[in-house]
Coordinates of C-alpha atoms in Angstrom, one line a residue:
Chain A
X6 CA 16.0 -14.8 -100.6
X7 CA 13.6 -17.0 -98.8
X8 CA 10.8 -18.6 -101.6
X9 CA 7.0 -18.8 -100.9
X10 CA 7.2 -22.5 -100.3
X11 CA 9.8 -21.7 -97.5
X12 CA 7.8 -19.0 -95.6
X13 CA 5.0 -22.3 -96.0
X14 CA 7.3 -24.7 -94.0
X15 CA 8.4 -22.2 -91.3
X16 CA 4.9 -21.4 -91.1
X17 CA 3.7 -25.3 -90.4
X18 CA 6.7 -25.0 -87.6
X19 CA 4.6 -22.6 -86.3
X20 CA 1.2 -23.5 -86.8
X21 CA 1.7 -27.6 -86.2
X22 CA 4.9 -28.1 -83.5
X23 CA 4.6 -25.8 -81.3
X24 CA 5.1 -27.4 -77.6
X25 CA 3.6 -26.4 -74.9
X26 CA 6.6 -24.8 -73.1
X27 CA 6.9 -22.3 -75.7
X28 CA 3.4 -21.1 -76.6
X29 CA 3.3 -20.8 -72.2
X30 CA 6.2 -18.6 -72.7
X31 CA 5.1 -16.7 -76.1
X32 CA 1.6 -16.0 -74.1
X33 CA 3.3 -15.4 -70.8
X34 CA 6.0 -12.3 -72.2
X35 CA 4.5 -8.9 -70.7
X36 CA 7.0 -7.1 -72.7
X37 CA 8.5 -5.4 -69.7
X38 CA 11.5 -5.0 -71.2
X39 CA 13.9 -5.9 -67.7
X40 CA 15.8 -8.4 -69.6
X41 CA 17.7 -5.9 -72.0
X42 CA 20.5 -5.4 -69.8
X43 CA 21.0 -8.4 -68.9
X44 CA 22.3 -9.5 -72.8
X45 CA 25.6 -9.0 -73.4
X46 CA 24.8 -8.3 -77.2
X47 CA 22.2 -5.4 -76.2
X48 CA 24.8 -4.0 -73.9
X49 CA 27.3 -4.0 -76.4
X50 CA 25.2 -2.2 -79.4
X51 CA 22.8 -0.4 -77.5
X52 CA 20.3 -1.3 -80.2
X53 CA 16.8 -1.8 -79.0
X54 CA 16.5 -4.6 -81.3
X55 CA 19.2 -6.6 -79.6
X56 CA 17.0 -6.7 -76.4
X57 CA 15.8 -10.3 -75.7
X58 CA 12.3 -9.2 -75.6
X59 CA 12.5 -7.9 -78.9
X60 CA 13.7 -10.7 -80.3
X61 CA 11.3 -12.8 -78.6
X62 CA 8.9 -10.7 -79.7
X63 CA 10.4 -11.7 -83.6
X64 CA 8.5 -15.1 -82.9
X65 CA 5.7 -13.7 -80.5
X66 CA 3.9 -11.6 -83.4
X67 CA 3.2 -14.5 -85.2
X68 CA 2.2 -16.7 -82.9
X69 CA -0.3 -14.1 -82.2
X70 CA -1.3 -14.1 -85.8
X71 CA -2.0 -17.5 -85.9
X72 CA -2.5 -19.1 -82.6
X73 CA -4.4 -16.5 -80.8
X74 CA -8.3 -15.7 -82.0
X75 CA -8.1 -11.3 -81.8
X76 CA -4.5 -12.2 -84.1
X77 CA -6.7 -13.4 -86.6
X78 CA -9.3 -11.4 -86.6
X79 CA -7.7 -8.1 -85.8
X80 CA -4.1 -8.2 -86.3
X81 CA -3.3 -4.4 -86.8
X82 CA -4.9 -3.9 -82.6
X83 CA -3.1 -6.7 -81.3
X84 CA 0.7 -6.1 -82.6
X85 CA 0.0 -9.7 -84.6
X86 CA 1.8 -9.9 -88.0
X87 CA 2.1 -12.1 -91.2
X88 CA 4.8 -14.3 -91.0
X89 CA 6.3 -13.3 -94.4
X90 CA 10.0 -13.9 -96.5
X91 CA 11.1 -10.2 -95.2
X92 CA 9.7 -11.2 -91.4
X93 CA 11.8 -14.2 -91.7
X94 CA 15.0 -12.6 -92.8
X95 CA 14.3 -10.3 -90.0
X96 CA 14.0 -13.5 -87.8
X97 CA 17.9 -14.6 -89.0
X98 CA 19.4 -11.0 -87.6
X99 CA 17.7 -11.8 -84.5
X100 CA 17.7 -15.5 -83.7
X101 CA 21.4 -16.0 -85.1
X102 CA 23.1 -12.7 -85.9
X103 CA 22.2 -10.9 -82.2
X104 CA 21.5 -14.3 -79.7
X105 CA 24.0 -16.5 -78.8
X106 CA 21.1 -18.8 -76.8
X107 CA 23.4 -18.1 -73.9
X108 CA 20.1 -18.0 -71.6
X109 CA 21.3 -15.1 -69.6
X110 CA 18.0 -13.2 -69.9
X111 CA 16.1 -16.1 -68.2
X112 CA 17.7 -15.0 -64.7
X113 CA 16.0 -11.7 -64.6
X114 CA 12.6 -12.4 -66.1
X115 CA 9.7 -11.0 -64.3
X116 CA 7.6 -13.6 -65.4
X117 CA 10.0 -16.6 -65.5
X118 CA 10.1 -17.3 -68.9
X119 CA 13.4 -18.1 -70.8
X120 CA 13.8 -16.0 -73.8
X121 CA 16.2 -18.5 -75.3
X122 CA 14.1 -20.7 -75.4
X123 CA 11.8 -18.7 -77.9
X124 CA 14.5 -17.7 -79.6
X125 CA 15.6 -21.3 -80.4
X126 CA 12.3 -22.2 -81.4
X127 CA 12.7 -19.1 -84.1
X128 CA 15.7 -21.2 -84.8
X129 CA 13.5 -24.3 -85.7
X130 CA 11.4 -22.1 -88.2
X131 CA 14.7 -21.2 -90.0
X132 CA 15.7 -24.4 -90.6
X133 CA 12.5 -25.0 -92.3
X134 CA 12.8 -22.2 -94.0
X135 CA 16.4 -23.2 -94.9
X136 CA 17.8 -20.2 -93.7
X137 CA 20.5 -21.4 -90.6
X138 CA 23.8 -20.1 -91.3
X139 CA 25.5 -22.2 -94.2
X140 CA 28.3 -22.5 -91.9
X141 CA 26.2 -23.9 -88.8
X142 CA 24.5 -27.0 -91.2
X143 CA 28.1 -27.7 -92.9
X144 CA 29.4 -28.7 -89.7
X145 CA 26.3 -30.1 -88.7
X146 CA 26.5 -32.1 -92.4
X147 CA 30.2 -33.4 -91.5
X148 CA 29.5 -34.8 -88.4
X149 CA 26.2 -36.6 -89.4
X150 CA 28.0 -38.0 -92.6
X151 CA 31.6 -38.5 -91.1
X152 CA 31.6 -39.1 -87.9
X153 CA 33.0 -35.4 -86.9
X154 CA 32.6 -32.3 -88.0
X155 CA 36.0 -31.4 -89.4
X156 CA 35.8 -34.9 -91.4
X157 CA 38.8 -36.5 -89.9
X158 CA 39.4 -40.0 -91.2
X159 CA 40.3 -42.7 -88.4
X160 CA 44.0 -42.7 -89.7
X161 CA 44.0 -39.0 -89.0
X162 CA 43.1 -39.9 -85.3
X163 CA 45.3 -42.6 -84.7
X164 CA 48.4 -41.1 -86.2
X165 CA 48.0 -38.2 -84.3
X166 CA 47.3 -39.6 -80.7
X167 CA 50.3 -41.8 -81.5
X168 CA 52.2 -39.2 -82.3
X169 CA 51.0 -37.1 -79.2
X170 CA 52.0 -40.0 -77.1
X171 CA 55.3 -40.3 -78.3
X172 CA 55.9 -36.6 -77.5
X173 CA 53.8 -36.8 -74.5
X174 CA 56.4 -39.5 -73.1
X175 CA 59.4 -37.3 -74.3
X176 CA 58.2 -34.3 -72.0
X177 CA 57.7 -36.3 -68.9
X178 CA 60.3 -38.2 -69.5
X179 CA 58.4 -41.4 -68.5
X180 CA 57.7 -44.4 -71.0
X181 CA 54.9 -46.0 -69.2
X182 CA 52.7 -42.8 -70.2
X183 CA 50.1 -43.7 -72.3
X184 CA 47.5 -42.5 -74.9
X185 CA 45.5 -45.5 -75.2
X186 CA 42.8 -46.2 -78.4
X187 CA 39.6 -47.9 -79.0
X188 CA 40.7 -50.1 -75.3
X189 CA 37.5 -52.2 -74.8
X190 CA 37.3 -52.7 -71.0
X191 CA 38.8 -49.2 -69.9
X192 CA 36.4 -47.8 -67.2
X193 CA 36.7 -44.4 -68.7
X194 CA 35.9 -42.9 -72.2
X195 CA 37.3 -39.8 -72.7
X196 CA 35.7 -37.8 -75.9
X197 CA 36.9 -34.8 -78.0
X198 CA 36.3 -31.6 -80.1
X199 CA 37.5 -32.8 -83.4
X200 CA 40.0 -29.2 -83.6
X201 CA 41.7 -31.1 -80.8
X202 CA 43.2 -33.4 -83.4
X203 CA 43.2 -31.2 -86.0
X204 CA 44.9 -28.1 -84.8
X205 CA 45.0 -27.7 -81.1
X206 CA 46.1 -31.4 -79.5
X207 CA 47.9 -29.8 -76.3
X208 CA 44.7 -30.2 -74.0
X209 CA 44.7 -33.7 -75.4
X210 CA 48.0 -34.3 -74.3
X211 CA 47.1 -32.2 -70.7
X212 CA 44.5 -35.0 -70.1
X213 CA 46.5 -37.6 -71.0
X214 CA 49.2 -36.5 -68.6
X215 CA 46.2 -36.2 -65.5
X216 CA 44.4 -39.7 -66.5
X217 CA 48.1 -41.3 -65.8
X218 CA 48.7 -39.1 -63.0
X219 CA 45.5 -40.5 -61.5
X220 CA 46.0 -44.1 -62.5
X221 CA 42.8 -44.2 -64.6
X222 CA 41.7 -46.7 -66.7
X223 CA 40.8 -45.0 -69.8
X224 CA 40.4 -45.0 -73.5
X225 CA 40.4 -42.3 -76.5
X226 CA 38.2 -43.6 -79.4
X227 CA 39.1 -43.5 -83.2
X228 CA 35.1 -43.4 -84.3
X229 CA 32.5 -41.1 -82.6
X230 CA 34.4 -39.0 -80.6
X231 CA 32.9 -36.0 -81.9
X232 CA 31.2 -33.7 -78.8
X233 CA 30.2 -31.1 -80.7
X234 CA 26.9 -30.9 -81.9
X235 CA 25.9 -28.3 -84.3
X236 CA 22.6 -29.7 -85.0
X237 CA 21.9 -28.3 -81.5
X238 CA 22.7 -25.2 -82.6
X239 CA 20.7 -25.6 -86.2
X240 CA 17.6 -26.3 -83.8
X241 CA 17.5 -29.8 -85.8
X242 CA 16.7 -32.0 -83.1
X243 CA 16.6 -35.2 -85.1
X244 CA 20.1 -34.2 -86.4
X245 CA 21.0 -33.3 -82.6
X246 CA 19.9 -36.8 -81.3
X247 CA 21.6 -38.5 -84.2
X248 CA 24.7 -36.9 -83.4
X249 CA 24.6 -37.3 -79.6
X250 CA 23.7 -40.7 -80.2
X251 CA 26.9 -41.9 -82.1
X252 CA 29.0 -40.8 -79.0
X253 CA 26.8 -42.7 -76.5
X254 CA 26.3 -45.6 -78.4
X255 CA 30.3 -45.7 -78.8
X256 CA 30.4 -45.8 -74.9
X257 CA 28.3 -48.1 -74.4
X258 CA 29.9 -50.5 -77.0
X259 CA 33.0 -50.4 -75.4
X260 CA 31.8 -51.4 -72.3
X261 CA 33.1 -47.9 -70.2
X262 CA 31.2 -47.0 -67.0
X263 CA 31.9 -43.3 -67.3
X264 CA 31.7 -41.3 -70.5
X265 CA 33.8 -38.2 -69.8
X266 CA 33.2 -35.5 -72.1
X267 CA 36.1 -33.3 -72.6
X268 CA 36.3 -29.0 -72.3
X269 CA 33.0 -28.2 -74.5
X270 CA 30.2 -26.2 -72.7
X271 CA 27.3 -27.3 -75.7
X272 CA 28.9 -31.4 -75.9
X273 CA 28.3 -31.6 -72.3
X274 CA 25.7 -29.9 -72.3
X275 CA 23.2 -32.0 -74.9
X276 CA 25.3 -35.1 -73.8
X277 CA 24.7 -34.5 -70.5
X278 CA 21.2 -33.2 -70.4
X279 CA 19.4 -32.7 -74.0
X280 CA 20.5 -36.3 -75.3
X281 CA 18.2 -38.3 -72.6
X282 CA 15.3 -36.4 -74.5
X283 CA 16.1 -37.1 -78.1
X284 CA 17.2 -40.9 -77.4
X285 CA 14.2 -41.8 -75.5
X286 CA 16.4 -43.1 -72.8
X287 CA 18.9 -43.1 -70.2
X288 CA 22.7 -43.5 -71.3
X289 CA 23.6 -47.0 -69.9
X290 CA 26.9 -44.6 -68.8
X291 CA 27.5 -41.9 -66.3
X292 CA 28.3 -38.9 -68.8
X293 CA 30.2 -36.4 -66.6
X294 CA 32.5 -33.4 -67.7
X295 CA 36.1 -33.5 -67.7
X296 CA 35.9 -30.4 -65.2
X297 CA 34.2 -32.7 -62.5
X298 CA 36.6 -35.6 -62.8
X299 CA 39.5 -33.4 -62.2
X300 CA 37.8 -32.5 -59.2
X301 CA 36.9 -35.7 -58.4
X302 CA 40.5 -36.7 -58.3
X303 CA 41.4 -33.7 -56.7
X304 CA 39.1 -34.5 -53.7
X305 CA 40.4 -38.1 -53.7
X306 CA 43.8 -37.0 -53.2
X307 CA 44.2 -39.1 -56.7
X308 CA 46.2 -36.1 -58.3
X309 CA 48.3 -33.8 -56.8
X310 CA 49.2 -30.3 -57.5
X311 CA 51.5 -27.6 -57.2
X312 CA 50.2 -24.1 -58.0
X313 CA 53.2 -22.5 -57.8
X314 CA 53.9 -24.2 -61.1
X315 CA 51.1 -21.6 -62.4
X316 CA 52.3 -18.2 -60.8
X317 CA 51.0 -15.7 -63.3
X318 CA 47.4 -14.3 -62.1
X319 CA 44.6 -16.6 -63.6
X320 CA 40.6 -15.7 -64.6
X321 CA 38.1 -18.2 -65.4
X322 CA 35.4 -18.0 -67.9
X323 CA 32.6 -19.7 -67.5
X324 CA 31.2 -21.4 -70.8
X325 CA 27.1 -20.5 -70.6
X326 CA 26.3 -24.0 -71.5
X327 CA 28.6 -25.6 -69.2
X328 CA 27.7 -23.4 -66.0
X329 CA 24.2 -21.6 -66.4
X330 CA 22.8 -24.4 -68.9
X331 CA 25.0 -27.2 -67.5
X332 CA 25.1 -26.8 -63.7
X333 CA 28.8 -27.4 -63.4
X334 CA 29.9 -24.3 -61.3
X335 CA 31.8 -25.0 -58.5
X336 CA 34.2 -27.6 -59.7
X337 CA 36.4 -25.4 -62.1
X338 CA 37.0 -23.5 -59.0
X339 CA 38.0 -25.7 -56.7
X340 CA 40.5 -27.4 -59.5
X341 CA 41.5 -23.5 -60.4
X342 CA 42.3 -22.8 -56.3
X343 CA 44.6 -25.9 -56.5
X344 CA 46.2 -25.1 -59.9
X345 CA 47.4 -21.9 -59.7
X346 CA 49.2 -19.7 -57.2
X347 CA 46.3 -16.4 -58.0
X348 CA 43.1 -17.1 -59.4
X349 CA 41.0 -14.0 -59.8
X350 CA 37.4 -14.2 -60.7
X351 CA 35.8 -11.9 -63.3
X352 CA 32.7 -9.6 -62.4
X353 CA 30.2 -11.0 -62.5
X354 CA 30.9 -14.7 -62.7
X355 CA 29.2 -18.3 -62.1
X356 CA 25.7 -18.6 -63.4
X357 CA 25.1 -14.9 -64.2
X358 CA 28.7 -14.2 -66.1
X359 CA 28.1 -13.2 -69.7
X360 CA 28.5 -15.0 -72.6
X361 CA 31.9 -14.8 -74.8
X362 CA 30.1 -13.4 -77.5
X363 CA 30.9 -17.2 -79.7
X364 CA 28.1 -19.1 -78.3
X365 CA 25.5 -20.9 -79.8
X366 CA 27.3 -21.9 -83.2
X367 CA 28.1 -18.1 -83.9
X368 CA 31.9 -19.1 -84.9
X369 CA 30.8 -20.8 -87.6
X370 CA 28.1 -18.6 -89.3
X371 CA 31.0 -16.1 -90.7
X372 CA 28.3 -13.8 -91.9
X373 CA 27.5 -12.6 -88.3
X374 CA 31.7 -12.2 -87.7
X375 CA 31.8 -8.7 -87.1
X376 CA 28.9 -8.9 -84.9
X377 CA 30.5 -12.0 -82.5
X378 CA 33.6 -9.8 -81.9
X379 CA 31.8 -6.4 -81.1
X380 CA 29.5 -8.1 -78.8
X381 CA 32.6 -9.9 -77.2
X382 CA 33.7 -6.5 -76.1
X383 CA 31.8 -7.0 -72.6
X384 CA 34.2 -9.9 -72.1
X385 CA 37.3 -8.3 -73.2
X386 CA 36.4 -5.6 -71.0
X387 CA 35.8 -8.3 -67.8
X388 CA 38.8 -9.9 -68.8
X389 CA 40.7 -6.4 -68.5
X390 CA 39.5 -5.8 -65.1
X391 CA 40.6 -8.7 -63.5
X392 CA 44.3 -8.0 -64.1
X393 CA 44.7 -11.1 -65.2
X394 CA 47.6 -12.8 -67.5
X395 CA 46.2 -15.8 -68.0
X396 CA 42.1 -16.7 -69.1
X397 CA 40.9 -20.2 -68.7
X398 CA 37.9 -21.1 -70.1
X399 CA 36.7 -25.1 -70.1
X400 CA 35.0 -24.8 -73.4
X401 CA 37.0 -25.1 -76.9
X402 CA 34.4 -22.8 -78.6
X403 CA 34.8 -20.5 -75.9
X404 CA 38.6 -20.7 -76.2
X405 CA 38.2 -19.9 -79.8
X406 CA 36.8 -17.1 -79.1
X407 CA 38.7 -15.5 -76.3
X408 CA 41.5 -15.9 -78.6
X409 CA 40.5 -13.6 -81.1
X410 CA 39.1 -11.1 -78.8
X411 CA 42.8 -11.8 -76.8
X412 CA 44.3 -10.0 -80.7
X413 CA 41.1 -7.8 -81.5
X414 CA 40.7 -6.1 -77.9
X415 CA 44.5 -5.9 -77.2
X416 CA 44.2 -7.9 -74.0
X417 CA 47.9 -9.0 -73.6
X418 CA 46.6 -12.5 -72.0
X419 CA 47.3 -16.6 -72.8
X420 CA 44.6 -18.5 -73.5
X421 CA 44.3 -21.8 -72.2
X422 CA 42.3 -24.7 -71.6
X423 CA 41.6 -25.7 -67.8
X424 CA 43.3 -29.1 -68.4
X425 CA 46.5 -27.3 -69.7
X426 CA 46.7 -25.0 -66.3
X427 CA 46.2 -28.3 -64.1
X428 CA 48.5 -30.7 -66.4
X429 CA 51.2 -27.3 -65.9
X430 CA 51.0 -28.1 -62.0
X431 CA 50.5 -31.5 -61.9
X432 CA 53.5 -33.2 -59.4
X433 CA 54.5 -36.7 -61.0
X434 CA 53.0 -39.7 -59.7
X435 CA 55.9 -41.5 -57.5
X436 CA 57.3 -43.8 -60.2
X437 CA 55.2 -47.5 -59.9
X438 CA 57.7 -50.3 -58.1
Chain B
X9 CA 55.2 -22.3 -116.6
X10 CA 53.6 -25.4 -114.8
X11 CA 54.6 -26.9 -111.6
X12 CA 53.3 -30.2 -111.3
X13 CA 50.3 -29.3 -109.0
X14 CA 46.9 -31.0 -110.3
X15 CA 44.9 -27.7 -109.0
X16 CA 47.8 -25.3 -110.8
X17 CA 45.0 -23.4 -111.5
X18 CA 44.7 -22.1 -107.9
X19 CA 48.3 -23.0 -106.8
X20 CA 49.4 -19.5 -106.7
X21 CA 52.9 -20.9 -107.9
X22 CA 54.0 -19.4 -111.3
X23 CA 51.4 -18.6 -114.1
X24 CA 48.0 -20.2 -115.0
X25 CA 48.2 -21.8 -119.0
X26 CA 45.1 -19.5 -119.8
X27 CA 41.8 -19.3 -118.1
X28 CA 40.2 -22.3 -116.2
X29 CA 37.3 -23.8 -117.6
X30 CA 34.6 -23.4 -115.2
X31 CA 35.2 -22.6 -111.9
X32 CA 38.6 -22.8 -110.1
X33 CA 39.1 -26.4 -109.2
X34 CA 35.9 -27.8 -109.5
X35 CA 37.2 -31.2 -111.1
X36 CA 39.7 -32.0 -108.6
X37 CA 37.8 -30.0 -105.5
X38 CA 36.2 -32.2 -103.3
X39 CA 32.7 -32.8 -103.1
X40 CA 31.9 -30.6 -100.1
X41 CA 34.4 -27.9 -101.3
X42 CA 32.3 -27.7 -104.4
X43 CA 29.0 -27.5 -102.7
X44 CA 30.1 -25.4 -100.1
X45 CA 32.5 -22.7 -101.6
X46 CA 30.7 -20.9 -103.9
X47 CA 27.5 -20.3 -101.9
X48 CA 30.2 -19.3 -99.1
X49 CA 31.8 -16.5 -101.8
X50 CA 28.6 -15.3 -102.8
X51 CA 27.0 -14.7 -99.7
X52 CA 29.7 -13.4 -97.9
X53 CA 32.0 -11.5 -99.9
X54 CA 33.3 -8.5 -98.5
X55 CA 36.8 -6.5 -99.5
X56 CA 39.1 -5.8 -97.5
X57 CA 42.4 -3.1 -98.6
X58 CA 46.2 -4.0 -97.2
X59 CA 48.8 -2.3 -98.8
X60 CA 47.3 -0.8 -101.5
X61 CA 45.7 -3.4 -103.3
X62 CA 42.0 -5.1 -102.7
X63 CA 40.7 -8.6 -101.6
X64 CA 37.6 -10.0 -101.9
X65 CA 37.4 -11.8 -98.7
X66 CA 34.9 -13.5 -96.8
X67 CA 33.3 -11.7 -93.3
X68 CA 36.5 -13.4 -91.1
X69 CA 38.8 -12.3 -94.1
X70 CA 39.9 -15.3 -95.7
X71 CA 40.4 -14.7 -99.5
X72 CA 37.6 -16.0 -101.8
X73 CA 39.4 -16.2 -105.2
X74 CA 41.9 -18.7 -104.1
X75 CA 43.8 -18.6 -107.7
X76 CA 44.9 -15.2 -107.0
X77 CA 47.3 -16.4 -104.3
X78 CA 51.0 -15.7 -104.6
X79 CA 54.1 -15.1 -102.0
X80 CA 53.3 -11.3 -102.1
X81 CA 49.2 -11.7 -101.1
X82 CA 50.4 -14.2 -98.3
X83 CA 53.4 -11.4 -97.1
X84 CA 50.6 -8.7 -97.5
X85 CA 47.7 -11.4 -95.3
X86 CA 50.4 -11.7 -93.0
X87 CA 51.1 -8.2 -92.3
X88 CA 47.2 -7.7 -91.5
X89 CA 47.7 -10.5 -89.4
X90 CA 50.5 -8.6 -87.2
X91 CA 53.5 -10.5 -88.7
X92 CA 55.4 -7.9 -89.9
X93 CA 58.3 -10.0 -91.9
X94 CA 57.1 -13.4 -92.7
X95 CA 60.5 -15.7 -91.3
X96 CA 62.0 -18.6 -93.4
X97 CA 60.0 -20.5 -90.7
X98 CA 56.6 -18.8 -91.3
X99 CA 57.3 -19.5 -95.1
X100 CA 57.5 -23.6 -94.4
X101 CA 54.2 -23.3 -92.4
X102 CA 52.4 -21.3 -95.2
X103 CA 53.9 -23.0 -98.6
X104 CA 52.7 -26.4 -96.5
X105 CA 49.7 -25.9 -95.7
X106 CA 48.8 -24.0 -99.1
X107 CA 50.6 -27.0 -101.3
X108 CA 48.8 -29.7 -99.0
X109 CA 45.2 -27.7 -100.1
X110 CA 45.6 -27.7 -103.6
X111 CA 46.2 -31.5 -103.5
X112 CA 43.9 -32.5 -100.9
X113 CA 41.1 -30.0 -100.8
X114 CA 42.0 -29.7 -97.2
X115 CA 44.4 -28.0 -94.2
X116 CA 46.5 -30.2 -93.6
X117 CA 46.8 -31.5 -89.6
X118 CA 48.9 -29.8 -87.3
X119 CA 50.6 -33.2 -86.8
X120 CA 51.6 -32.9 -90.5
X121 CA 52.8 -29.4 -90.6
X122 CA 55.0 -30.6 -87.2
X123 CA 56.5 -33.3 -89.1
X124 CA 56.8 -31.7 -92.3
X125 CA 58.6 -28.4 -91.1
X126 CA 60.2 -30.0 -88.3
X127 CA 59.0 -27.0 -86.0
X128 CA 57.9 -27.6 -82.7
X129 CA 54.4 -27.5 -81.8
X130 CA 54.5 -24.2 -79.5
X131 CA 57.0 -22.7 -81.9
X132 CA 54.0 -22.9 -84.7
X133 CA 51.7 -20.9 -82.3
X134 CA 54.0 -18.9 -81.4
X135 CA 54.5 -18.2 -85.0
X136 CA 50.9 -17.3 -86.1
X137 CA 49.1 -15.4 -83.1
X138 CA 45.5 -16.1 -84.4
X139 CA 46.1 -20.5 -84.4
X140 CA 47.3 -22.5 -87.6
X141 CA 43.4 -22.0 -88.6
X142 CA 42.6 -18.3 -88.3
X143 CA 46.1 -17.4 -89.1
X144 CA 48.2 -19.6 -90.9
X145 CA 45.6 -21.0 -93.1
X146 CA 44.3 -17.2 -94.1
X147 CA 48.2 -16.7 -95.2
X148 CA 47.8 -19.4 -97.1
X149 CA 44.7 -18.3 -99.1
X150 CA 42.5 -20.8 -98.1
X151 CA 38.8 -20.8 -97.5
X152 CA 38.1 -21.0 -93.6
X153 CA 38.1 -24.6 -92.6
X154 CA 35.1 -26.6 -90.8
X155 CA 34.8 -27.1 -87.1
X156 CA 34.9 -25.1 -84.1
X157 CA 37.3 -22.7 -85.2

């Protein structure tokens, strides 16, 4: 239950911090409803409250009340409503429970607005009211306090990477393979999702094998390596900027030319596209996705792949923040066609792909877990229709949701990162003379 | 009977020496656990029934009363994860995670799990198809770990 002061704080955001773009969107929506069937949540639950237009309206009705003349004078006639505690509770359900900010609705909008920008603004109001789901805030705070969202220590990182390096040397039978850490002078800094260190390190080994095969000069970092950004999901621009700044400043301090972002949709989007806005400057390094990097190595002939080593049919899930909102669309396809014998597209795909259901920070918002899995039915149906035995996605967040969908909907597939698929197909480089 | 754990009140081995003072494990839990745990419990409380017993869990099925955990509870949670019979390998992973959490208030790194149990990384993923966090940690009666899991 939000207190009166919390409602006041949310109202303060609406009346004083409304940006022109969001205000234009709030004015422009004609409530035509064309966006309804673009949304995976609405397709899954059929509830009118899940349509993008209904979610936008949760913010717009208060916008009209406090920002328009008719809304102030005759609110009842123009659908304007006071911002109340009850309204904020409904906004939590709309802006988190029913929305992953995937942005698919923007493709169908008849007047060209981006509903997810309005819903994100709703999240900023909820942030002021203290109503953002606690799991999202806990991850944000862990990153601000310790430099990563799982509170990993420097030793945790270093010891895990040393252990992985030994294992990788044995697996590849190549004692020259290295997983370098904190090496100034490297050309590339490769940054991670902390869950790779803590629970799922095979993707780090895969990246190491690929960098080694490409002959890249690269390094990992034991501090400020976390590419996730729960400040972004909390719509907390200040925290989001601070979190992104740590990673970019670490790359600049190491003096690398390129910051290569591991497979994480929102990590790429924030570091590549949002961070310059938050920092008020361009990074001094080139920010690039590991997906783009693999495509570059292939195009330049720096890695060779044998697709027969991945004989099972593979399908690809496009992460919203990397693809629709990040612009990395064809590279993963180029890579997969070289890495797998049978690559099957799901329908729809590319920028029109459906969200897996776990975006927008929802994986950390336990209170919406049941809704998250239910909304994932659209993705599960898409996967099943391909007949693929392997699902790959260049996003650890999507991977976690896909693993859960695999179990819940009994899809019987294997879920892998793109790097793992590529590493499995690597033709070892000729030994250095 | 005491097991020697600093957090014996929640470790699940043997019996406790009477009701713990305050919330279980408060004194030894890290600040994060103390600040987040109880709030989550109040907000997300739900119940599931497994094998005729009812458990308070969060919305993702993680046990909310860590002090009631024991091997029987682990077996019941395992069955709800699709593991019909816990093998010695399952137990080695689950008991290590449990002991580590009792001592440190957080789940161990997968590196420590493989090095302590001697099990191969891929074997652990096969043993717990929901993964180390949503599978093994849940069976070990831990709250949901932070991060993208």
